[in-house]
């Protein structure tokens, strides 16, 4: 983690707006959330300022969102944050930042889905709309959306760490799911647009179902199996098959096998981050642990 040396405050946000977007500077400013890469500050009722505060890669991710999301958002059936303004690095704050639309709702790691069938349909419709062939020049993934085999070393380290900490009751069952996923035939279709980071903190809920998708910093082109993993990560028991039936084009058996592998990696990561949060590691998220455990049970049970 490389947290910025500059403390981000409401006053700093207002000063940045006065310098570069003065027509927005008089809006009320209040903290919205501190994420893994960025801080989000509410700007009135309908906008937010997104500033990098941790990982060094966050700058490039914000630039990517600003470049691509305005063109993708109109075709998506769930609300997403749409960049409205760009903030250049300056003496006040030496990193780029953006102003986006605010997506109302509560993160699913805190308010999980309770209306499973509606949520399965909503997620399937969203990913069907997003998974269009990406144009030439679309961003490549950071180890996601490609071959699962390329992630084998990272997965082995995650699993070893989780086993060492006593977090995995049946490591052999986890390995079996992973090995089957890696053995599945590779994706041979066109590279499609992917969110690539669909975990419970990056979707928002209201009235028991999904009402928005946030944080497109990992947006890239690749194998749809990476996003289809979300069915095991985000949905409650008993509705994964409904999701697969609603998604178009219908995923083949090999794609579903790969998706299970991506889901397994996401669940392990969420479990470790959740436990790390309990142990006080910077950036840790204790609320990620319970949904990760539930995902592992769905995948290996």
mmCIF file of C-alpha atoms in Angstrom:
data_model
loop_
_atom_site.group_PDB
_atom_site.id
_atom_site.type_symbol
_atom_site.label_atom_id
_atom_site.label_comp_id
_atom_site.label_asym_id
_atom_site.label_seq_id
_atom_site.Cartn_x
_atom_site.Cartn_y
_atom_site.Cartn_z
ATOM 1 C CA UNK A 1 0.000 0.000 0.000
ATOM 2 C CA UNK A 2 1.253 3.494 -0.827
ATOM 3 C CA UNK A 3 -1.133 5.875 0.898
ATOM 4 C CA UNK A 4 -0.792 9.451 -0.260
ATOM 5 C CA UNK A 5 1.201 11.712 2.035
ATOM 6 C CA UNK A 6 -1.458 14.396 1.639
ATOM 7 C CA UNK A 7 -4.453 14.096 3.925
ATOM 8 C CA UNK A 8 -7.639 14.199 1.884
ATOM 9 C CA UNK A 9 -10.251 16.383 3.556
ATOM 10 C CA UNK A 10 -13.453 18.130 2.552
ATOM 11 C CA UNK A 11 -11.506 21.392 2.481
ATOM 12 C CA UNK A 12 -8.950 19.945 0.061
ATOM 13 C CA UNK A 13 -11.717 18.677 -2.207
ATOM 14 C CA UNK A 14 -13.335 22.116 -2.227
ATOM 15 C CA UNK A 15 -9.980 23.776 -2.998
ATOM 16 C CA UNK A 16 -9.376 21.402 -5.916
ATOM 17 C CA UNK A 17 -12.804 22.173 -7.301
ATOM 18 C CA UNK A 18 -12.280 25.931 -6.922
ATOM 19 C CA UNK A 19 -9.026 25.634 -8.861
ATOM 20 C CA UNK A 20 -10.247 23.486 -11.762
ATOM 21 C CA UNK A 21 -14.064 23.274 -11.703
ATOM 22 C CA UNK A 22 -15.261 26.379 -9.855
ATOM 23 C CA UNK A 23 -18.891 25.929 -10.935
ATOM 24 C CA UNK A 24 -19.022 22.862 -8.662
ATOM 25 C CA UNK A 25 -17.128 24.307 -5.700
ATOM 26 C CA UNK A 26 -20.145 25.572 -3.759
ATOM 27 C CA UNK A 27 -21.824 22.173 -3.531
ATOM 28 C CA UNK A 28 -21.826 20.416 -0.130
ATOM 29 C CA UNK A 29 -18.884 18.027 0.289
ATOM 30 C CA UNK A 30 -18.856 15.030 2.626
ATOM 31 C CA UNK A 31 -17.005 11.731 2.792
ATOM 32 C CA UNK A 32 -18.725 8.913 0.940
ATOM 33 C CA UNK A 33 -16.309 5.987 1.302
ATOM 34 C CA UNK A 34 -12.656 4.997 1.545
ATOM 35 C CA UNK A 35 -12.023 2.181 -0.896
ATOM 36 C CA UNK A 36 -9.016 0.014 -1.659
ATOM 37 C CA UNK A 37 -7.592 2.430 -4.274
ATOM 38 C CA UNK A 38 -9.602 5.629 -3.946
ATOM 39 C CA UNK A 39 -11.547 7.869 -1.623
ATOM 40 C CA UNK A 40 -15.022 8.948 -2.672
ATOM 41 C CA UNK A 41 -16.387 12.304 -1.523
ATOM 42 C CA UNK A 42 -20.042 13.144 -2.072
ATOM 43 C CA UNK A 43 -20.598 16.350 -4.011
ATOM 44 C CA UNK A 44 -24.161 17.419 -3.442
ATOM 45 C CA UNK A 45 -26.782 14.737 -4.002
ATOM 46 C CA UNK A 46 -25.897 13.475 -7.488
ATOM 47 C CA UNK A 47 -22.107 13.724 -7.914
ATOM 48 C CA UNK A 48 -18.946 12.427 -6.241
ATOM 49 C CA UNK A 49 -15.235 13.245 -6.357
ATOM 50 C CA UNK A 50 -12.999 10.197 -6.704
ATOM 51 C CA UNK A 51 -9.384 10.665 -5.588
ATOM 52 C CA UNK A 52 -6.587 8.048 -5.439
ATOM 53 C CA UNK A 53 -5.179 7.562 -1.983
ATOM 54 C CA UNK A 54 -3.535 4.145 -1.843
ATOM 55 C CA UNK A 55 -2.150 1.953 -4.628
ATOM 56 C CA UNK A 56 0.203 3.571 -7.114
ATOM 57 C CA UNK A 57 -1.792 2.107 -10.017
ATOM 58 C CA UNK A 58 -4.933 4.039 -9.087
ATOM 59 C CA UNK A 59 -3.969 7.027 -11.275
ATOM 60 C CA UNK A 60 -4.047 4.980 -14.485
ATOM 61 C CA UNK A 61 -7.305 3.332 -13.460
ATOM 62 C CA UNK A 62 -9.030 6.687 -13.014
ATOM 63 C CA UNK A 63 -7.802 7.843 -16.422
ATOM 64 C CA UNK A 64 -9.144 4.624 -17.942
ATOM 65 C CA UNK A 65 -12.579 5.115 -16.366
ATOM 66 C CA UNK A 66 -12.690 8.682 -17.607
ATOM 67 C CA UNK A 67 -11.786 7.601 -21.145
ATOM 68 C CA UNK A 68 -14.136 4.640 -21.598
ATOM 69 C CA UNK A 69 -17.097 4.760 -19.197
ATOM 70 C CA UNK A 70 -19.043 7.646 -20.804
ATOM 71 C CA UNK A 71 -19.391 5.554 -23.959
ATOM 72 C CA UNK A 72 -20.335 2.318 -22.189
ATOM 73 C CA UNK A 73 -22.728 3.608 -19.525
ATOM 74 C CA UNK A 74 -25.739 4.498 -21.738
ATOM 75 C CA UNK A 75 -26.111 0.859 -22.833
ATOM 76 C CA UNK A 76 -26.071 -0.632 -19.325
ATOM 77 C CA UNK A 77 -29.363 -1.451 -17.553
ATOM 78 C CA UNK A 78 -28.111 -0.668 -14.033
ATOM 79 C CA UNK A 79 -26.807 2.722 -12.871
ATOM 80 C CA UNK A 80 -23.017 3.090 -12.958
ATOM 81 C CA UNK A 81 -20.729 6.015 -12.069
ATOM 82 C CA UNK A 82 -20.257 8.128 -15.196
ATOM 83 C CA UNK A 83 -17.237 10.485 -15.237
ATOM 84 C CA UNK A 84 -18.268 14.132 -15.711
ATOM 85 C CA UNK A 85 -15.065 16.085 -15.118
ATOM 86 C CA UNK A 86 -11.336 15.386 -14.924
ATOM 87 C CA UNK A 87 -8.933 16.858 -12.374
ATOM 88 C CA UNK A 88 -5.319 17.277 -13.409
ATOM 89 C CA UNK A 89 -2.440 16.744 -10.939
ATOM 90 C CA UNK A 90 -1.427 20.005 -9.258
ATOM 91 C CA UNK A 91 0.628 21.429 -6.407
ATOM 92 C CA UNK A 92 -2.351 20.924 -4.087
ATOM 93 C CA UNK A 93 -2.756 17.272 -5.061
ATOM 94 C CA UNK A 94 -0.138 15.596 -7.293
ATOM 95 C CA UNK A 95 -2.416 12.881 -8.681
ATOM 96 C CA UNK A 96 -5.345 12.929 -11.129
ATOM 97 C CA UNK A 97 -8.937 12.773 -9.885
ATOM 98 C CA UNK A 98 -12.385 12.678 -11.420
ATOM 99 C CA UNK A 99 -15.915 13.868 -10.761
ATOM 100 C CA UNK A 100 -18.532 11.185 -11.441
ATOM 101 C CA UNK A 101 -22.219 10.653 -11.005
ATOM 102 C CA UNK A 102 -23.199 9.190 -7.636
ATOM 103 C CA UNK A 103 -24.841 5.748 -7.622
ATOM 104 C CA UNK A 104 -27.217 5.465 -4.647
ATOM 105 C CA UNK A 105 -27.550 2.220 -2.722
ATOM 106 C CA UNK A 106 -25.767 0.217 -0.046
ATOM 107 C CA UNK A 107 -22.705 -1.980 -0.779
ATOM 108 C CA UNK A 108 -23.702 -5.637 -0.966
ATOM 109 C CA UNK A 109 -21.035 -6.690 1.536
ATOM 110 C CA UNK A 110 -23.053 -4.789 4.122
ATOM 111 C CA UNK A 111 -26.559 -5.260 2.705
ATOM 112 C CA UNK A 112 -26.562 -8.524 0.741
ATOM 113 C CA UNK A 113 -29.199 -9.611 -1.738
ATOM 114 C CA UNK A 114 -32.373 -11.080 -0.245
ATOM 115 C CA UNK A 115 -34.531 -11.212 -3.392
ATOM 116 C CA UNK A 116 -32.451 -13.789 -5.205
ATOM 117 C CA UNK A 117 -34.484 -14.299 -8.369
ATOM 118 C CA UNK A 118 -34.754 -10.567 -9.094
ATOM 119 C CA UNK A 119 -31.037 -10.130 -8.418
ATOM 120 C CA UNK A 120 -30.113 -13.027 -10.719
ATOM 121 C CA UNK A 121 -32.146 -11.492 -13.534
ATOM 122 C CA UNK A 122 -30.679 -8.039 -12.934
ATOM 123 C CA UNK A 123 -27.087 -9.326 -12.906
ATOM 124 C CA UNK A 124 -27.667 -11.399 -16.063
ATOM 125 C CA UNK A 125 -29.155 -8.411 -17.893
ATOM 126 C CA UNK A 126 -26.262 -6.195 -16.823
ATOM 127 C CA UNK A 127 -23.552 -8.603 -17.949
ATOM 128 C CA UNK A 128 -25.366 -9.438 -21.179
ATOM 129 C CA UNK A 129 -25.347 -5.724 -22.001
ATOM 130 C CA UNK A 130 -21.729 -5.166 -20.919
ATOM 131 C CA UNK A 131 -20.220 -8.207 -22.630
ATOM 132 C CA UNK A 132 -20.059 -6.757 -26.132
ATOM 133 C CA UNK A 133 -16.960 -7.210 -28.308
ATOM 134 C CA UNK A 134 -14.454 -4.562 -27.257
ATOM 135 C CA UNK A 135 -12.845 -2.349 -29.899
ATOM 136 C CA UNK A 136 -9.216 -2.433 -30.909
ATOM 137 C CA UNK A 137 -7.232 -0.507 -28.335
ATOM 138 C CA UNK A 138 -9.426 -1.507 -25.403
ATOM 139 C CA UNK A 139 -7.404 -1.894 -22.186
ATOM 140 C CA UNK A 140 -5.935 -5.265 -21.240
ATOM 141 C CA UNK A 141 -6.583 -6.782 -17.845
ATOM 142 C CA UNK A 142 -4.175 -6.797 -14.914
ATOM 143 C CA UNK A 143 -4.007 -10.581 -14.643
ATOM 144 C CA UNK A 144 -7.776 -10.885 -15.114
ATOM 145 C CA UNK A 145 -9.824 -11.761 -18.151
ATOM 146 C CA UNK A 146 -7.033 -13.869 -19.643
ATOM 147 C CA UNK A 147 -5.921 -17.424 -19.023
ATOM 148 C CA UNK A 148 -6.537 -18.933 -15.600
ATOM 149 C CA UNK A 149 -3.252 -20.820 -15.969
ATOM 150 C CA UNK A 150 -1.420 -17.495 -15.740
ATOM 151 C CA UNK A 151 -2.907 -17.042 -12.256
ATOM 152 C CA UNK A 152 -1.865 -20.462 -10.930
ATOM 153 C CA UNK A 153 1.081 -19.190 -8.892
ATOM 154 C CA UNK A 154 -0.967 -16.458 -7.241
ATOM 155 C CA UNK A 155 -3.799 -18.859 -6.506
ATOM 156 C CA UNK A 156 -1.406 -21.360 -4.899
ATOM 157 C CA UNK A 157 -0.029 -18.642 -2.627
ATOM 158 C CA UNK A 158 -3.518 -17.507 -1.630
ATOM 159 C CA UNK A 159 -4.628 -21.040 -0.881
ATOM 160 C CA UNK A 160 -1.488 -21.791 1.132
ATOM 161 C CA UNK A 161 -2.008 -18.638 3.185
ATOM 162 C CA UNK A 162 -5.666 -19.429 3.815
ATOM 163 C CA UNK A 163 -4.852 -23.003 4.834
ATOM 164 C CA UNK A 164 -2.063 -21.811 7.137
ATOM 165 C CA UNK A 165 -4.519 -19.483 8.870
ATOM 166 C CA UNK A 166 -7.081 -22.269 9.266
ATOM 167 C CA UNK A 167 -9.626 -20.587 6.992
ATOM 168 C CA UNK A 168 -10.257 -23.515 4.621
ATOM 169 C CA UNK A 169 -12.006 -26.591 6.069
ATOM 170 C CA UNK A 170 -11.463 -28.746 2.947
ATOM 171 C CA UNK A 171 -8.405 -27.682 0.892
ATOM 172 C CA UNK A 172 -8.713 -30.750 -1.364
ATOM 173 C CA UNK A 173 -12.191 -29.683 -2.481
ATOM 174 C CA UNK A 174 -10.854 -26.204 -3.302
ATOM 175 C CA UNK A 175 -7.978 -27.664 -5.314
ATOM 176 C CA UNK A 176 -10.347 -29.931 -7.236
ATOM 177 C CA UNK A 177 -12.502 -27.002 -8.386
ATOM 178 C CA UNK A 178 -9.413 -25.034 -9.394
ATOM 179 C CA UNK A 179 -7.790 -27.885 -11.299
ATOM 180 C CA UNK A 180 -11.000 -28.549 -13.228
ATOM 181 C CA UNK A 181 -11.276 -24.862 -14.129
ATOM 182 C CA UNK A 182 -7.677 -24.634 -15.348
ATOM 183 C CA UNK A 183 -8.167 -27.800 -17.439
ATOM 184 C CA UNK A 184 -11.194 -26.329 -19.254
ATOM 185 C CA UNK A 185 -10.712 -25.245 -22.893
ATOM 186 C CA UNK A 186 -9.618 -21.628 -23.306
ATOM 187 C CA UNK A 187 -11.918 -18.872 -24.583
ATOM 188 C CA UNK A 188 -11.776 -18.624 -28.387
ATOM 189 C CA UNK A 189 -14.430 -15.960 -28.911
ATOM 190 C CA UNK A 190 -13.896 -12.211 -29.249
ATOM 191 C CA UNK A 191 -12.516 -10.255 -26.307
ATOM 192 C CA UNK A 192 -15.549 -8.650 -24.657
ATOM 193 C CA UNK A 193 -15.842 -5.746 -22.255
ATOM 194 C CA UNK A 194 -15.430 -6.875 -18.639
ATOM 195 C CA UNK A 195 -15.916 -5.199 -15.278
ATOM 196 C CA UNK A 196 -13.327 -7.633 -13.873
ATOM 197 C CA UNK A 197 -13.840 -6.752 -10.198
ATOM 198 C CA UNK A 198 -17.369 -7.878 -9.347
ATOM 199 C CA UNK A 199 -17.265 -8.533 -5.620
ATOM 200 C CA UNK A 200 -19.824 -7.528 -2.969
ATOM 201 C CA UNK A 201 -18.289 -4.117 -2.243
ATOM 202 C CA UNK A 202 -18.525 -3.133 -5.926
ATOM 203 C CA UNK A 203 -22.265 -3.631 -6.359
ATOM 204 C CA UNK A 204 -24.957 -1.746 -4.491
ATOM 205 C CA UNK A 205 -28.347 -2.945 -3.352
ATOM 206 C CA UNK A 206 -31.738 -1.532 -2.424
ATOM 207 C CA UNK A 207 -34.892 -3.409 -1.411
ATOM 208 C CA UNK A 208 -33.016 -6.713 -1.494
ATOM 209 C CA UNK A 209 -31.734 -6.607 -5.078
ATOM 210 C CA UNK A 210 -29.052 -4.931 -7.163
ATOM 211 C CA UNK A 211 -29.527 -1.253 -7.967
ATOM 212 C CA UNK A 212 -26.089 -0.330 -9.350
ATOM 213 C CA UNK A 213 -22.533 -1.380 -10.154
ATOM 214 C CA UNK A 214 -19.531 0.737 -9.172
ATOM 215 C CA UNK A 215 -15.721 0.891 -9.458
ATOM 216 C CA UNK A 216 -14.794 0.227 -13.075
ATOM 217 C CA UNK A 217 -11.084 0.731 -12.458
ATOM 218 C CA UNK A 218 -10.323 -2.801 -13.690
ATOM 219 C CA UNK A 219 -12.395 -2.408 -16.865
ATOM 220 C CA UNK A 220 -10.769 -4.411 -19.647
ATOM 221 C CA UNK A 221 -11.371 -6.760 -22.583
ATOM 222 C CA UNK A 222 -11.143 -10.539 -22.315
ATOM 223 C CA UNK A 223 -12.847 -13.834 -21.459
ATOM 224 C CA UNK A 224 -16.421 -13.356 -20.137
ATOM 225 C CA UNK A 225 -15.835 -16.185 -17.633
ATOM 226 C CA UNK A 226 -14.020 -13.676 -15.425
ATOM 227 C CA UNK A 227 -17.256 -11.718 -14.892
ATOM 228 C CA UNK A 228 -19.575 -14.742 -14.944
ATOM 229 C CA UNK A 229 -17.820 -15.777 -11.728
ATOM 230 C CA UNK A 230 -19.995 -13.132 -10.059
ATOM 231 C CA UNK A 231 -22.930 -15.551 -9.983
ATOM 232 C CA UNK A 232 -21.238 -17.541 -7.194
ATOM 233 C CA UNK A 233 -19.855 -14.421 -5.490
ATOM 234 C CA UNK A 234 -22.842 -12.067 -5.444
ATOM 235 C CA UNK A 235 -25.978 -14.199 -5.542
ATOM 236 C CA UNK A 236 -27.537 -16.180 -2.682
ATOM 237 C CA UNK A 237 -27.959 -19.946 -2.735
ATOM 238 C CA UNK A 238 -30.354 -21.476 -5.233
ATOM 239 C CA UNK A 239 -30.359 -18.904 -8.050
ATOM 240 C CA UNK A 240 -27.065 -19.443 -9.907
ATOM 241 C CA UNK A 241 -28.813 -21.624 -12.500
ATOM 242 C CA UNK A 242 -31.425 -18.916 -13.029
ATOM 243 C CA UNK A 243 -28.628 -16.428 -13.736
ATOM 244 C CA UNK A 244 -27.044 -18.765 -16.297
ATOM 245 C CA UNK A 245 -30.416 -19.289 -18.002
ATOM 246 C CA UNK A 246 -30.997 -15.524 -18.282
ATOM 247 C CA UNK A 247 -27.517 -14.543 -19.491
ATOM 248 C CA UNK A 248 -27.001 -14.275 -23.265
ATOM 249 C CA UNK A 249 -25.443 -15.854 -25.172
ATOM 250 C CA UNK A 250 -25.893 -18.948 -23.005
ATOM 251 C CA UNK A 251 -22.469 -19.886 -21.572
ATOM 252 C CA UNK A 252 -21.068 -23.241 -22.641
ATOM 253 C CA UNK A 253 -19.757 -25.845 -20.201
ATOM 254 C CA UNK A 254 -16.107 -24.818 -20.625
ATOM 255 C CA UNK A 255 -16.913 -21.171 -19.876
ATOM 256 C CA UNK A 256 -18.771 -22.149 -16.711
ATOM 257 C CA UNK A 257 -15.838 -24.296 -15.576
ATOM 258 C CA UNK A 258 -13.470 -21.351 -16.044
ATOM 259 C CA UNK A 259 -15.943 -19.063 -14.293
ATOM 260 C CA UNK A 260 -15.905 -21.337 -11.249
ATOM 261 C CA UNK A 261 -12.124 -20.989 -11.142
ATOM 262 C CA UNK A 262 -12.309 -17.200 -11.276
ATOM 263 C CA UNK A 263 -14.974 -17.294 -8.559
ATOM 264 C CA UNK A 264 -12.770 -19.464 -6.383
ATOM 265 C CA UNK A 265 -9.898 -17.002 -6.663
ATOM 266 C CA UNK A 266 -12.214 -14.103 -5.846
ATOM 267 C CA UNK A 267 -13.632 -15.926 -2.827
ATOM 268 C CA UNK A 268 -10.159 -16.744 -1.474
ATOM 269 C CA UNK A 269 -9.072 -13.146 -1.951
ATOM 270 C CA UNK A 270 -12.171 -11.851 -0.172
ATOM 271 C CA UNK A 271 -11.657 -14.261 2.694
ATOM 272 C CA UNK A 272 -8.031 -13.257 3.178
ATOM 273 C CA UNK A 273 -8.793 -9.548 2.896
ATOM 274 C CA UNK A 274 -11.674 -9.920 5.323
ATOM 275 C CA UNK A 275 -9.509 -11.716 7.855
ATOM 276 C CA UNK A 276 -6.692 -9.216 7.263
ATOM 277 C CA UNK A 277 -9.134 -6.453 8.088
ATOM 278 C CA UNK A 278 -9.874 -8.124 11.411
ATOM 279 C CA UNK A 279 -6.130 -8.230 12.024
ATOM 280 C CA UNK A 280 -5.767 -4.534 11.214
ATOM 281 C CA UNK A 281 -3.938 -4.684 7.866
ATOM 282 C CA UNK A 282 -4.327 -1.339 6.044
ATOM 283 C CA UNK A 283 -7.086 -1.644 3.477
ATOM 284 C CA UNK A 284 -8.553 -4.735 5.067
ATOM 285 C CA UNK A 285 -12.315 -5.148 4.923
ATOM 286 C CA UNK A 286 -13.870 -7.296 7.689
ATOM 287 C CA UNK A 287 -17.245 -7.222 5.911
ATOM 288 C CA UNK A 288 -15.741 -9.167 2.999
ATOM 289 C CA UNK A 289 -15.248 -12.319 5.066
ATOM 290 C CA UNK A 290 -18.841 -13.631 5.409
ATOM 291 C CA UNK A 291 -19.790 -13.395 1.705
ATOM 292 C CA UNK A 292 -16.450 -14.976 0.771
ATOM 293 C CA UNK A 293 -17.111 -17.920 3.087
ATOM 294 C CA UNK A 294 -20.577 -18.353 1.599
ATOM 295 C CA UNK A 295 -19.107 -18.308 -1.912
ATOM 296 C CA UNK A 296 -16.568 -20.985 -1.058
ATOM 297 C CA UNK A 297 -19.335 -23.175 0.327
ATOM 298 C CA UNK A 298 -21.392 -22.769 -2.869
ATOM 299 C CA UNK A 299 -18.371 -23.644 -5.019
ATOM 300 C CA UNK A 300 -17.139 -26.658 -3.061
ATOM 301 C CA UNK A 301 -20.216 -27.917 -1.209
#
